[in-house]
Amino acid sequence: MQDAQQPNDLSAPSPLERRTLLRGAAVGAALAGSGLAFGARAQDAAAAPKLHTLADLPYAVDALEPVIGKRIMELHHGKHHAAYVKGLNTALEKYPMLAAQDVETVLRNLERVPEDVRTAVRNHGGGHANHTMFWQIMAPKAGGAPTGELADALTSTFGDFARFQEAFNKAGAGQFGSGWVWLTLAQGGKLAVESTANQDTPLSLGREVIMGNDVWEHAYYLTYENRRADYLTAWWKVVNWPAVTARYAAAKARMKG
Ligand code: MN
């Protein structure tokens, strides 16, 4: 984590980075380009690089039954998400300054990640960030519809809540192969439904993630087999609207800031 600087202010070198940059003959080369601090490799920056970790689920593995079965949850969180965390840490082994950044900050600045690890960060970092969001926006005894500002924004964007759900389900069903379906917020405050392939995140496209559903087969196949549309329909029963609404408020605040 950064101490004194804004989390997304990657252009301002931290004291540690300044020390690294000022040392040695490569200073001139390192100063070329705005990604200098972000991409600079700290040879001796940290004895023990910060590692990303897999947080516990905020509920029991069977808490979202029958919408998301216990075995799916055990594998999805305990194996798939864990593998993304491991892959991200491996990719960032030789970039301790990058490893110290919040994963969402790294993904927002993906084009500044050193090329040799950019694809690994895109896949594994995306996987880590996407799943962290995913667990948080679901809950047992949830579902229903949002209220307040988010509900108003969905209505003004999509016509009504049901039409938003329809657009979201359609985009999720229409994502060819593995990927995610999202509700995003763009600069200017526009909400949109979109989908991405693999673990790509709208954060890397300059948008805020309000919510997303995982349409990889690992998310539903054990229960729904090939019926992704049935999974998408059932999933609304476990959406944690207070959490989504909080994300919307935070995203709006971040855009204003
Ligand atoms: Mn997944």
PDB file of C-alpha atoms and ligand atoms in Angstrom:
ATOM      1  CA  MET A   1       0.000   0.000   0.000  1.00  0.00           C
ATOM      2  CA  GLN A   2       1.053   3.570  -0.582  1.00  0.00           C
ATOM      3  CA  ASP A   3       1.398   5.713   2.495  1.00  0.00           C
ATOM      4  CA  ALA A   4       1.216   9.397   1.729  1.00  0.00           C
ATOM      5  CA  GLN A   5       0.166   9.421  -1.879  1.00  0.00           C
ATOM      6  CA  GLN A   6      -3.158   8.864  -3.570  1.00  0.00           C
ATOM      7  CA  PRO A   7      -3.576   5.181  -4.482  1.00  0.00           C
ATOM      8  CA  ASN A   8      -3.936   5.937  -8.173  1.00  0.00           C
ATOM      9  CA  ASP A   9      -1.265   8.586  -8.376  1.00  0.00           C
ATOM     10  CA  LEU A  10       1.287   6.357  -9.993  1.00  0.00           C
ATOM     11  CA  SER A  11       3.229   9.204 -11.545  1.00  0.00           C
ATOM     12  CA  ALA A  12       4.534  10.454  -8.207  1.00  0.00           C
ATOM     13  CA  PRO A  13       7.423   8.292  -7.089  1.00  0.00           C
ATOM     14  CA  SER A  14       7.392   7.221  -3.474  1.00  0.00           C
ATOM     15  CA  PRO A  15      10.508   7.971  -1.401  1.00  0.00           C
ATOM     16  CA  LEU A  16      11.618   4.403  -1.971  1.00  0.00           C
ATOM     17  CA  GLU A  17      11.181   4.743  -5.712  1.00  0.00           C
ATOM     18  CA  ARG A  18      13.011   8.071  -5.740  1.00  0.00           C
ATOM     19  CA  ARG A  19      15.966   6.474  -4.005  1.00  0.00           C
ATOM     20  CA  THR A  20      15.981   3.674  -6.541  1.00  0.00           C
ATOM     21  CA  LEU A  21      15.701   6.029  -9.480  1.00  0.00           C
ATOM     22  CA  LEU A  22      18.445   8.335  -8.322  1.00  0.00           C
ATOM     23  CA  ARG A  23      20.903   5.526  -7.892  1.00  0.00           C
ATOM     24  CA  GLY A  24      23.089   4.231 -10.683  1.00  0.00           C
ATOM     25  CA  ALA A  25      23.745   5.097 -14.274  1.00  0.00           C
ATOM     26  CA  ALA A  26      20.313   4.197 -15.604  1.00  0.00           C
ATOM     27  CA  VAL A  27      18.656   7.297 -14.235  1.00  0.00           C
ATOM     28  CA  GLY A  28      18.379   9.037 -17.582  1.00  0.00           C
ATOM     29  CA  ALA A  29      16.852   6.035 -19.252  1.00  0.00           C
ATOM     30  CA  ALA A  30      14.555   5.416 -16.332  1.00  0.00           C
ATOM     31  CA  LEU A  31      13.257   8.969 -16.422  1.00  0.00           C
ATOM     32  CA  ALA A  32      12.106   8.608 -20.006  1.00  0.00           C
ATOM     33  CA  GLY A  33       8.374   8.120 -20.092  1.00  0.00           C
ATOM     34  CA  SER A  34       5.721   8.675 -17.508  1.00  0.00           C
ATOM     35  CA  GLY A  35       5.631   5.083 -16.364  1.00  0.00           C
ATOM     36  CA  LEU A  36       9.021   5.348 -14.788  1.00  0.00           C
ATOM     37  CA  ALA A  37       8.071   4.887 -11.188  1.00  0.00           C
ATOM     38  CA  PHE A  38       5.417   2.333 -11.947  1.00  0.00           C
ATOM     39  CA  GLY A  39       7.567   0.183 -14.162  1.00  0.00           C
ATOM     40  CA  ALA A  40      10.914   0.702 -12.513  1.00  0.00           C
ATOM     41  CA  ARG A  41      12.393  -2.414 -11.073  1.00  0.00           C
ATOM     42  CA  ALA A  42      13.627  -2.132  -7.554  1.00  0.00           C
ATOM     43  CA  GLN A  43      16.641  -4.366  -7.301  1.00  0.00           C
ATOM     44  CA  ASP A  44      16.751  -4.204  -3.555  1.00  0.00           C
ATOM     45  CA  ALA A  45      13.575  -2.397  -2.672  1.00  0.00           C
ATOM     46  CA  ALA A  46      12.189  -4.884  -0.253  1.00  0.00           C
ATOM     47  CA  ALA A  47      13.527  -7.921   1.490  1.00  0.00           C
ATOM     48  CA  ALA A  48      10.090  -9.523   1.486  1.00  0.00           C
ATOM     49  CA  PRO A  49       7.797  -8.363  -1.304  1.00  0.00           C
ATOM     50  CA  LYS A  50       4.204  -7.812  -0.354  1.00  0.00           C
ATOM     51  CA  LEU A  51       2.035 -10.701  -1.438  1.00  0.00           C
ATOM     52  CA  HIS A  52      -1.581 -10.622  -2.467  1.00  0.00           C
ATOM     53  CA  THR A  53      -3.720 -12.943  -0.384  1.00  0.00           C
ATOM     54  CA  LEU A  54      -6.977 -14.812  -0.746  1.00  0.00           C
ATOM     55  CA  ALA A  55      -9.529 -13.405   1.682  1.00  0.00           C
ATOM     56  CA  ASP A  56     -12.038 -15.722   3.295  1.00  0.00           C
ATOM     57  CA  LEU A  57     -15.524 -15.731   1.832  1.00  0.00           C
ATOM     58  CA  PRO A  58     -17.824 -13.350   3.709  1.00  0.00           C
ATOM     59  CA  TYR A  59     -20.237 -16.294   4.264  1.00  0.00           C
ATOM     60  CA  ALA A  60     -20.134 -20.087   4.515  1.00  0.00           C
ATOM     61  CA  VAL A  61     -19.381 -22.102   1.371  1.00  0.00           C
ATOM     62  CA  ASP A  62     -22.948 -23.429   1.334  1.00  0.00           C
ATOM     63  CA  ALA A  63     -24.599 -20.111   2.193  1.00  0.00           C
ATOM     64  CA  LEU A  64     -25.682 -19.339  -1.364  1.00  0.00           C
ATOM     65  CA  GLU A  65     -27.336 -22.716  -1.930  1.00  0.00           C
ATOM     66  CA  PRO A  66     -29.257 -23.581  -4.022  1.00  0.00           C
ATOM     67  CA  VAL A  67     -28.322 -20.779  -6.431  1.00  0.00           C
ATOM     68  CA  ILE A  68     -24.611 -21.489  -6.057  1.00  0.00           C
ATOM     69  CA  GLY A  69     -23.900 -24.963  -4.766  1.00  0.00           C
ATOM     70  CA  LYS A  70     -21.384 -25.724  -2.043  1.00  0.00           C
ATOM     71  CA  ARG A  71     -19.039 -27.683  -4.314  1.00  0.00           C
ATOM     72  CA  ILE A  72     -18.976 -24.918  -6.924  1.00  0.00           C
ATOM     73  CA  MET A  73     -18.141 -22.443  -4.192  1.00  0.00           C
ATOM     74  CA  GLU A  74     -15.385 -24.620  -2.716  1.00  0.00           C
ATOM     75  CA  LEU A  75     -13.723 -24.977  -6.098  1.00  0.00           C
ATOM     76  CA  HIS A  76     -14.412 -21.464  -7.320  1.00  0.00           C
ATOM     77  CA  HIS A  77     -13.054 -19.693  -4.267  1.00  0.00           C
ATOM     78  CA  GLY A  78     -10.644 -22.249  -2.881  1.00  0.00           C
ATOM     79  CA  LYS A  79      -9.091 -23.375  -6.178  1.00  0.00           C
ATOM     80  CA  HIS A  80      -9.810 -20.947  -9.028  1.00  0.00           C
ATOM     81  CA  HIS A  81      -9.537 -17.682  -7.122  1.00  0.00           C
ATOM     82  CA  ALA A  82      -6.606 -19.039  -5.131  1.00  0.00           C
ATOM     83  CA  ALA A  83      -4.823 -19.858  -8.401  1.00  0.00           C
ATOM     84  CA  TYR A  84      -5.263 -16.280  -9.641  1.00  0.00           C
ATOM     85  CA  VAL A  85      -3.752 -14.935  -6.439  1.00  0.00           C
ATOM     86  CA  LYS A  86      -0.810 -17.312  -6.767  1.00  0.00           C
ATOM     87  CA  GLY A  87      -0.351 -16.445 -10.439  1.00  0.00           C
ATOM     88  CA  LEU A  88      -0.404 -12.726  -9.684  1.00  0.00           C
ATOM     89  CA  ASN A  89       2.196 -13.081  -6.952  1.00  0.00           C
ATOM     90  CA  THR A  90       4.420 -15.126  -9.238  1.00  0.00           C
ATOM     91  CA  ALA A  91       4.102 -12.551 -12.026  1.00  0.00           C
ATOM     92  CA  LEU A  92       5.080  -9.719  -9.685  1.00  0.00           C
ATOM     93  CA  GLU A  93       7.983 -11.485  -7.976  1.00  0.00           C
ATOM     94  CA  LYS A  94      10.587  -9.313  -9.671  1.00  0.00           C
ATOM     95  CA  TYR A  95       8.526  -6.115  -9.436  1.00  0.00           C
ATOM     96  CA  PRO A  96       8.136  -5.496  -5.690  1.00  0.00           C
ATOM     97  CA  MET A  97       6.985  -1.907  -6.161  1.00  0.00           C
ATOM     98  CA  LEU A  98       4.204  -3.092  -8.417  1.00  0.00           C
ATOM     99  CA  ALA A  99       3.377  -5.911  -6.010  1.00  0.00           C
ATOM    100  CA  ALA A 100       2.915  -3.319  -3.277  1.00  0.00           C
ATOM    101  CA  GLN A 101       0.158  -1.572  -5.233  1.00  0.00           C
ATOM    102  CA  ASP A 102      -3.493  -2.368  -4.792  1.00  0.00           C
ATOM    103  CA  VAL A 103      -4.443  -4.801  -7.579  1.00  0.00           C
ATOM    104  CA  GLU A 104      -7.206  -2.503  -8.846  1.00  0.00           C
ATOM    105  CA  THR A 105      -4.704   0.340  -9.182  1.00  0.00           C
ATOM    106  CA  VAL A 106      -2.427  -1.914 -11.195  1.00  0.00           C
ATOM    107  CA  LEU A 107      -5.293  -2.948 -13.484  1.00  0.00           C
ATOM    108  CA  ARG A 108      -6.362   0.670 -14.000  1.00  0.00           C
ATOM    109  CA  ASN A 109      -2.840   1.270 -15.299  1.00  0.00           C
ATOM    110  CA  LEU A 110      -2.332  -1.988 -17.135  1.00  0.00           C
ATOM    111  CA  GLU A 111      -0.572  -0.357 -20.091  1.00  0.00           C
ATOM    112  CA  ARG A 112       2.148   0.768 -17.687  1.00  0.00           C
ATOM    113  CA  VAL A 113       2.829  -2.713 -16.366  1.00  0.00           C
ATOM    114  CA  PRO A 114       6.119  -4.060 -17.760  1.00  0.00           C
ATOM    115  CA  GLU A 115       5.455  -5.940 -20.947  1.00  0.00           C
ATOM    116  CA  ASP A 116       7.002  -9.201 -19.816  1.00  0.00           C
ATOM    117  CA  VAL A 117       4.361  -9.653 -17.107  1.00  0.00           C
ATOM    118  CA  ARG A 118       1.473  -7.622 -18.541  1.00  0.00           C
ATOM    119  CA  THR A 119      -0.518 -10.596 -19.828  1.00  0.00           C
ATOM    120  CA  ALA A 120      -0.041 -12.501 -16.578  1.00  0.00           C
ATOM    121  CA  VAL A 121      -1.159  -9.455 -14.579  1.00  0.00           C
ATOM    122  CA  ARG A 122      -4.122  -8.953 -16.895  1.00  0.00           C
ATOM    123  CA  ASN A 123      -5.227 -12.575 -16.417  1.00  0.00           C
ATOM    124  CA  HIS A 124      -4.288 -13.313 -12.810  1.00  0.00           C
ATOM    125  CA  GLY A 125      -4.639  -9.781 -11.461  1.00  0.00           C
ATOM    126  CA  GLY A 126      -7.950  -9.479 -13.259  1.00  0.00           C
ATOM    127  CA  GLY A 127      -8.998 -12.829 -11.825  1.00  0.00           C
ATOM    128  CA  HIS A 128      -8.093 -11.717  -8.317  1.00  0.00           C
ATOM    129  CA  ALA A 129      -9.872  -8.350  -8.538  1.00  0.00           C
ATOM    130  CA  ASN A 130     -12.937  -9.707 -10.310  1.00  0.00           C
ATOM    131  CA  HIS A 131     -13.511 -12.524  -7.845  1.00  0.00           C
ATOM    132  CA  THR A 132     -12.889 -10.302  -4.832  1.00  0.00           C
ATOM    133  CA  MET A 133     -15.684  -8.040  -6.098  1.00  0.00           C
ATOM    134  CA  PHE A 134     -17.876 -11.059  -6.921  1.00  0.00           C
ATOM    135  CA  TRP A 135     -17.865 -12.572  -3.416  1.00  0.00           C
ATOM    136  CA  GLN A 136     -18.653  -9.185  -1.916  1.00  0.00           C
ATOM    137  CA  ILE A 137     -21.685  -8.409  -4.041  1.00  0.00           C
ATOM    138  CA  MET A 138     -23.440 -11.658  -3.155  1.00  0.00           C
ATOM    139  CA  ALA A 139     -25.056 -12.700   0.110  1.00  0.00           C
ATOM    140  CA  PRO A 140     -27.469 -15.270   1.503  1.00  0.00           C
ATOM    141  CA  LYS A 141     -31.094 -14.147   1.889  1.00  0.00           C
ATOM    142  CA  ALA A 142     -30.463 -11.405  -0.642  1.00  0.00           C
ATOM    143  CA  GLY A 143     -31.867 -10.491  -4.038  1.00  0.00           C
ATOM    144  CA  GLY A 144     -34.825  -8.251  -4.678  1.00  0.00           C
ATOM    145  CA  ALA A 145     -34.135  -4.861  -6.153  1.00  0.00           C
ATOM    146  CA  PRO A 146     -32.007  -1.866  -5.248  1.00  0.00           C
ATOM    147  CA  THR A 147     -33.469   1.301  -3.793  1.00  0.00           C
ATOM    148  CA  GLY A 148     -32.437   4.935  -3.767  1.00  0.00           C
ATOM    149  CA  GLU A 149     -29.935   6.531  -6.086  1.00  0.00           C
ATOM    150  CA  LEU A 150     -28.842   3.348  -7.844  1.00  0.00           C
ATOM    151  CA  ALA A 151     -32.436   2.321  -8.508  1.00  0.00           C
ATOM    152  CA  ASP A 152     -33.141   5.759  -9.973  1.00  0.00           C
ATOM    153  CA  ALA A 153     -30.030   5.628 -12.155  1.00  0.00           C
ATOM    154  CA  LEU A 154     -30.915   2.138 -13.456  1.00  0.00           C
ATOM    155  CA  THR A 155     -34.429   3.281 -14.275  1.00  0.00           C
ATOM    156  CA  SER A 156     -33.276   6.377 -16.120  1.00  0.00           C
ATOM    157  CA  THR A 157     -30.648   4.380 -18.054  1.00  0.00           C
ATOM    158  CA  PHE A 158     -32.551   1.213 -18.902  1.00  0.00           C
ATOM    159  CA  GLY A 159     -36.218   2.166 -18.551  1.00  0.00           C
ATOM    160  CA  ASP A 160     -36.833   0.086 -15.434  1.00  0.00           C
ATOM    161  CA  PHE A 161     -35.144  -2.499 -13.246  1.00  0.00           C
ATOM    162  CA  ALA A 162     -36.522  -5.481 -15.179  1.00  0.00           C
ATOM    163  CA  ARG A 163     -35.099  -4.112 -18.419  1.00  0.00           C
ATOM    164  CA  PHE A 164     -31.716  -3.648 -16.764  1.00  0.00           C
ATOM    165  CA  GLN A 165     -31.796  -7.298 -15.654  1.00  0.00           C
ATOM    166  CA  GLU A 166     -32.805  -8.344 -19.144  1.00  0.00           C
ATOM    167  CA  ALA A 167     -29.898  -6.429 -20.708  1.00  0.00           C
ATOM    168  CA  PHE A 168     -27.483  -7.885 -18.151  1.00  0.00           C
ATOM    169  CA  ASN A 169     -28.716 -11.458 -18.715  1.00  0.00           C
ATOM    170  CA  LYS A 170     -28.537 -11.006 -22.469  1.00  0.00           C
ATOM    171  CA  ALA A 171     -24.972  -9.693 -22.368  1.00  0.00           C
ATOM    172  CA  GLY A 172     -23.963 -12.518 -20.031  1.00  0.00           C
ATOM    173  CA  ALA A 173     -25.535 -15.180 -22.213  1.00  0.00           C
ATOM    174  CA  GLY A 174     -24.057 -13.592 -25.321  1.00  0.00           C
ATOM    175  CA  GLN A 175     -20.463 -13.481 -24.067  1.00  0.00           C
ATOM    176  CA  PHE A 176     -18.806 -16.125 -26.239  1.00  0.00           C
ATOM    177  CA  GLY A 177     -16.658 -18.419 -24.139  1.00  0.00           C
ATOM    178  CA  SER A 178     -15.329 -17.426 -20.749  1.00  0.00           C
ATOM    179  CA  GLY A 179     -15.813 -13.947 -19.394  1.00  0.00           C
ATOM    180  CA  TRP A 180     -17.812 -11.576 -17.263  1.00  0.00           C
ATOM    181  CA  VAL A 181     -20.898  -9.427 -17.583  1.00  0.00           C
ATOM    182  CA  TRP A 182     -20.784  -6.045 -15.896  1.00  0.00           C
ATOM    183  CA  LEU A 183     -22.624  -2.979 -14.808  1.00  0.00           C
ATOM    184  CA  THR A 184     -20.095  -0.192 -15.243  1.00  0.00           C
ATOM    185  CA  LEU A 185     -19.890   3.527 -14.678  1.00  0.00           C
ATOM    186  CA  ALA A 186     -18.074   5.699 -17.218  1.00  0.00           C
ATOM    187  CA  GLN A 187     -16.642   9.188 -16.829  1.00  0.00           C
ATOM    188  CA  GLY A 188     -19.575  11.550 -17.012  1.00  0.00           C
ATOM    189  CA  GLY A 189     -21.694   9.240 -14.893  1.00  0.00           C
ATOM    190  CA  LYS A 190     -23.119   6.969 -17.577  1.00  0.00           C
ATOM    191  CA  LEU A 191     -24.090   3.455 -16.484  1.00  0.00           C
ATOM    192  CA  ALA A 192     -23.740   0.631 -18.991  1.00  0.00           C
ATOM    193  CA  VAL A 193     -24.043  -3.133 -19.284  1.00  0.00           C
ATOM    194  CA  GLU A 194     -21.074  -4.694 -21.010  1.00  0.00           C
ATOM    195  CA  SER A 195     -19.173  -7.950 -21.145  1.00  0.00           C
ATOM    196  CA  THR A 196     -15.505  -8.839 -21.362  1.00  0.00           C
ATOM    197  CA  ALA A 197     -13.596 -11.994 -22.254  1.00  0.00           C
ATOM    198  CA  ASN A 198     -11.490 -14.031 -19.863  1.00  0.00           C
ATOM    199  CA  GLN A 199     -10.561 -12.007 -16.750  1.00  0.00           C
ATOM    200  CA  ASP A 200     -10.429  -8.643 -18.494  1.00  0.00           C
ATOM    201  CA  THR A 201     -11.846  -5.881 -16.332  1.00  0.00           C
ATOM    202  CA  PRO A 202     -13.517  -2.620 -17.347  1.00  0.00           C
ATOM    203  CA  LEU A 203     -11.124  -0.959 -14.871  1.00  0.00           C
ATOM    204  CA  SER A 204      -8.459  -1.284 -17.573  1.00  0.00           C
ATOM    205  CA  LEU A 205     -10.771   0.595 -19.955  1.00  0.00           C
ATOM    206  CA  GLY A 206     -11.155   3.558 -17.611  1.00  0.00           C
ATOM    207  CA  ARG A 207     -14.504   2.552 -16.210  1.00  0.00           C
ATOM    208  CA  GLU A 208     -15.674   1.735 -12.697  1.00  0.00           C
ATOM    209  CA  VAL A 209     -17.068  -1.705 -11.881  1.00  0.00           C
ATOM    210  CA  ILE A 210     -20.373  -1.455 -10.058  1.00  0.00           C
ATOM    211  CA  MET A 211     -21.160  -5.172 -10.216  1.00  0.00           C
ATOM    212  CA  GLY A 212     -20.346  -8.202 -12.315  1.00  0.00           C
ATOM    213  CA  ASN A 213     -21.324 -11.822 -12.791  1.00  0.00           C
ATOM    214  CA  ASP A 214     -18.871 -14.548 -13.686  1.00  0.00           C
ATOM    215  CA  VAL A 215     -19.933 -16.482 -16.796  1.00  0.00           C
ATOM    216  CA  TRP A 216     -16.993 -18.865 -16.903  1.00  0.00           C
ATOM    217  CA  GLU A 217     -18.239 -22.451 -16.927  1.00  0.00           C
ATOM    218  CA  HIS A 218     -16.489 -23.017 -13.581  1.00  0.00           C
ATOM    219  CA  ALA A 219     -19.030 -20.616 -12.049  1.00  0.00           C
ATOM    220  CA  TYR A 220     -22.085 -22.695 -12.902  1.00  0.00           C
ATOM    221  CA  TYR A 221     -21.440 -25.933 -14.779  1.00  0.00           C
ATOM    222  CA  LEU A 222     -21.706 -28.377 -11.848  1.00  0.00           C
ATOM    223  CA  THR A 223     -25.270 -27.233 -11.193  1.00  0.00           C
ATOM    224  CA  TYR A 224     -26.559 -25.733 -14.424  1.00  0.00           C
ATOM    225  CA  GLU A 225     -24.463 -27.733 -16.915  1.00  0.00           C
ATOM    226  CA  ASN A 226     -24.670 -25.945 -20.273  1.00  0.00           C
ATOM    227  CA  ARG A 227     -27.628 -23.760 -19.246  1.00  0.00           C
ATOM    228  CA  ARG A 228     -25.838 -20.487 -18.627  1.00  0.00           C
ATOM    229  CA  ALA A 229     -29.058 -18.534 -19.100  1.00  0.00           C
ATOM    230  CA  ASP A 230     -30.652 -20.407 -16.176  1.00  0.00           C
ATOM    231  CA  TYR A 231     -27.681 -19.546 -13.986  1.00  0.00           C
ATOM    232  CA  LEU A 232     -27.896 -15.883 -14.988  1.00  0.00           C
ATOM    233  CA  THR A 233     -31.597 -15.804 -14.129  1.00  0.00           C
ATOM    234  CA  ALA A 234     -31.187 -17.561 -10.772  1.00  0.00           C
ATOM    235  CA  TRP A 235     -28.199 -15.430  -9.787  1.00  0.00           C
ATOM    236  CA  TRP A 236     -30.303 -12.345  -9.020  1.00  0.00           C
ATOM    237  CA  LYS A 237     -31.558 -14.141  -5.888  1.00  0.00           C
ATOM    238  CA  VAL A 238     -28.128 -13.789  -4.283  1.00  0.00           C
ATOM    239  CA  VAL A 239     -27.241 -10.244  -5.329  1.00  0.00           C
ATOM    240  CA  ASN A 240     -26.363  -8.146  -2.298  1.00  0.00           C
ATOM    241  CA  TRP A 241     -27.904  -4.816  -3.272  1.00  0.00           C
ATOM    242  CA  PRO A 242     -26.645  -2.879  -0.253  1.00  0.00           C
ATOM    243  CA  ALA A 243     -23.099  -3.879  -1.281  1.00  0.00           C
ATOM    244  CA  VAL A 244     -23.713  -2.945  -4.928  1.00  0.00           C
ATOM    245  CA  THR A 245     -25.238   0.371  -3.893  1.00  0.00           C
ATOM    246  CA  ALA A 246     -22.194   1.111  -1.735  1.00  0.00           C
ATOM    247  CA  ARG A 247     -19.927   0.347  -4.694  1.00  0.00           C
ATOM    248  CA  TYR A 248     -21.957   2.732  -6.844  1.00  0.00           C
ATOM    249  CA  ALA A 249     -21.596   5.529  -4.276  1.00  0.00           C
ATOM    250  CA  ALA A 250     -17.865   4.874  -3.930  1.00  0.00           C
ATOM    251  CA  ALA A 251     -17.376   4.790  -7.720  1.00  0.00           C
ATOM    252  CA  LYS A 252     -19.172   8.092  -8.147  1.00  0.00           C
ATOM    253  CA  ALA A 253     -17.103   9.666  -5.396  1.00  0.00           C
ATOM    254  CA  ARG A 254     -13.881   8.353  -6.976  1.00  0.00           C
ATOM    255  CA  MET A 255     -14.804   9.850 -10.332  1.00  0.00           C
ATOM    256  CA  LYS A 256     -15.503  13.232  -8.800  1.00  0.00           C
ATOM    257  CA  GLY A 257     -12.242  13.088  -6.836  1.00  0.00           C
TER     258      GLY A 257
HETATM  259 MN    MN B   1     -14.544 -17.449 -11.704  1.00  0.00          MN
END
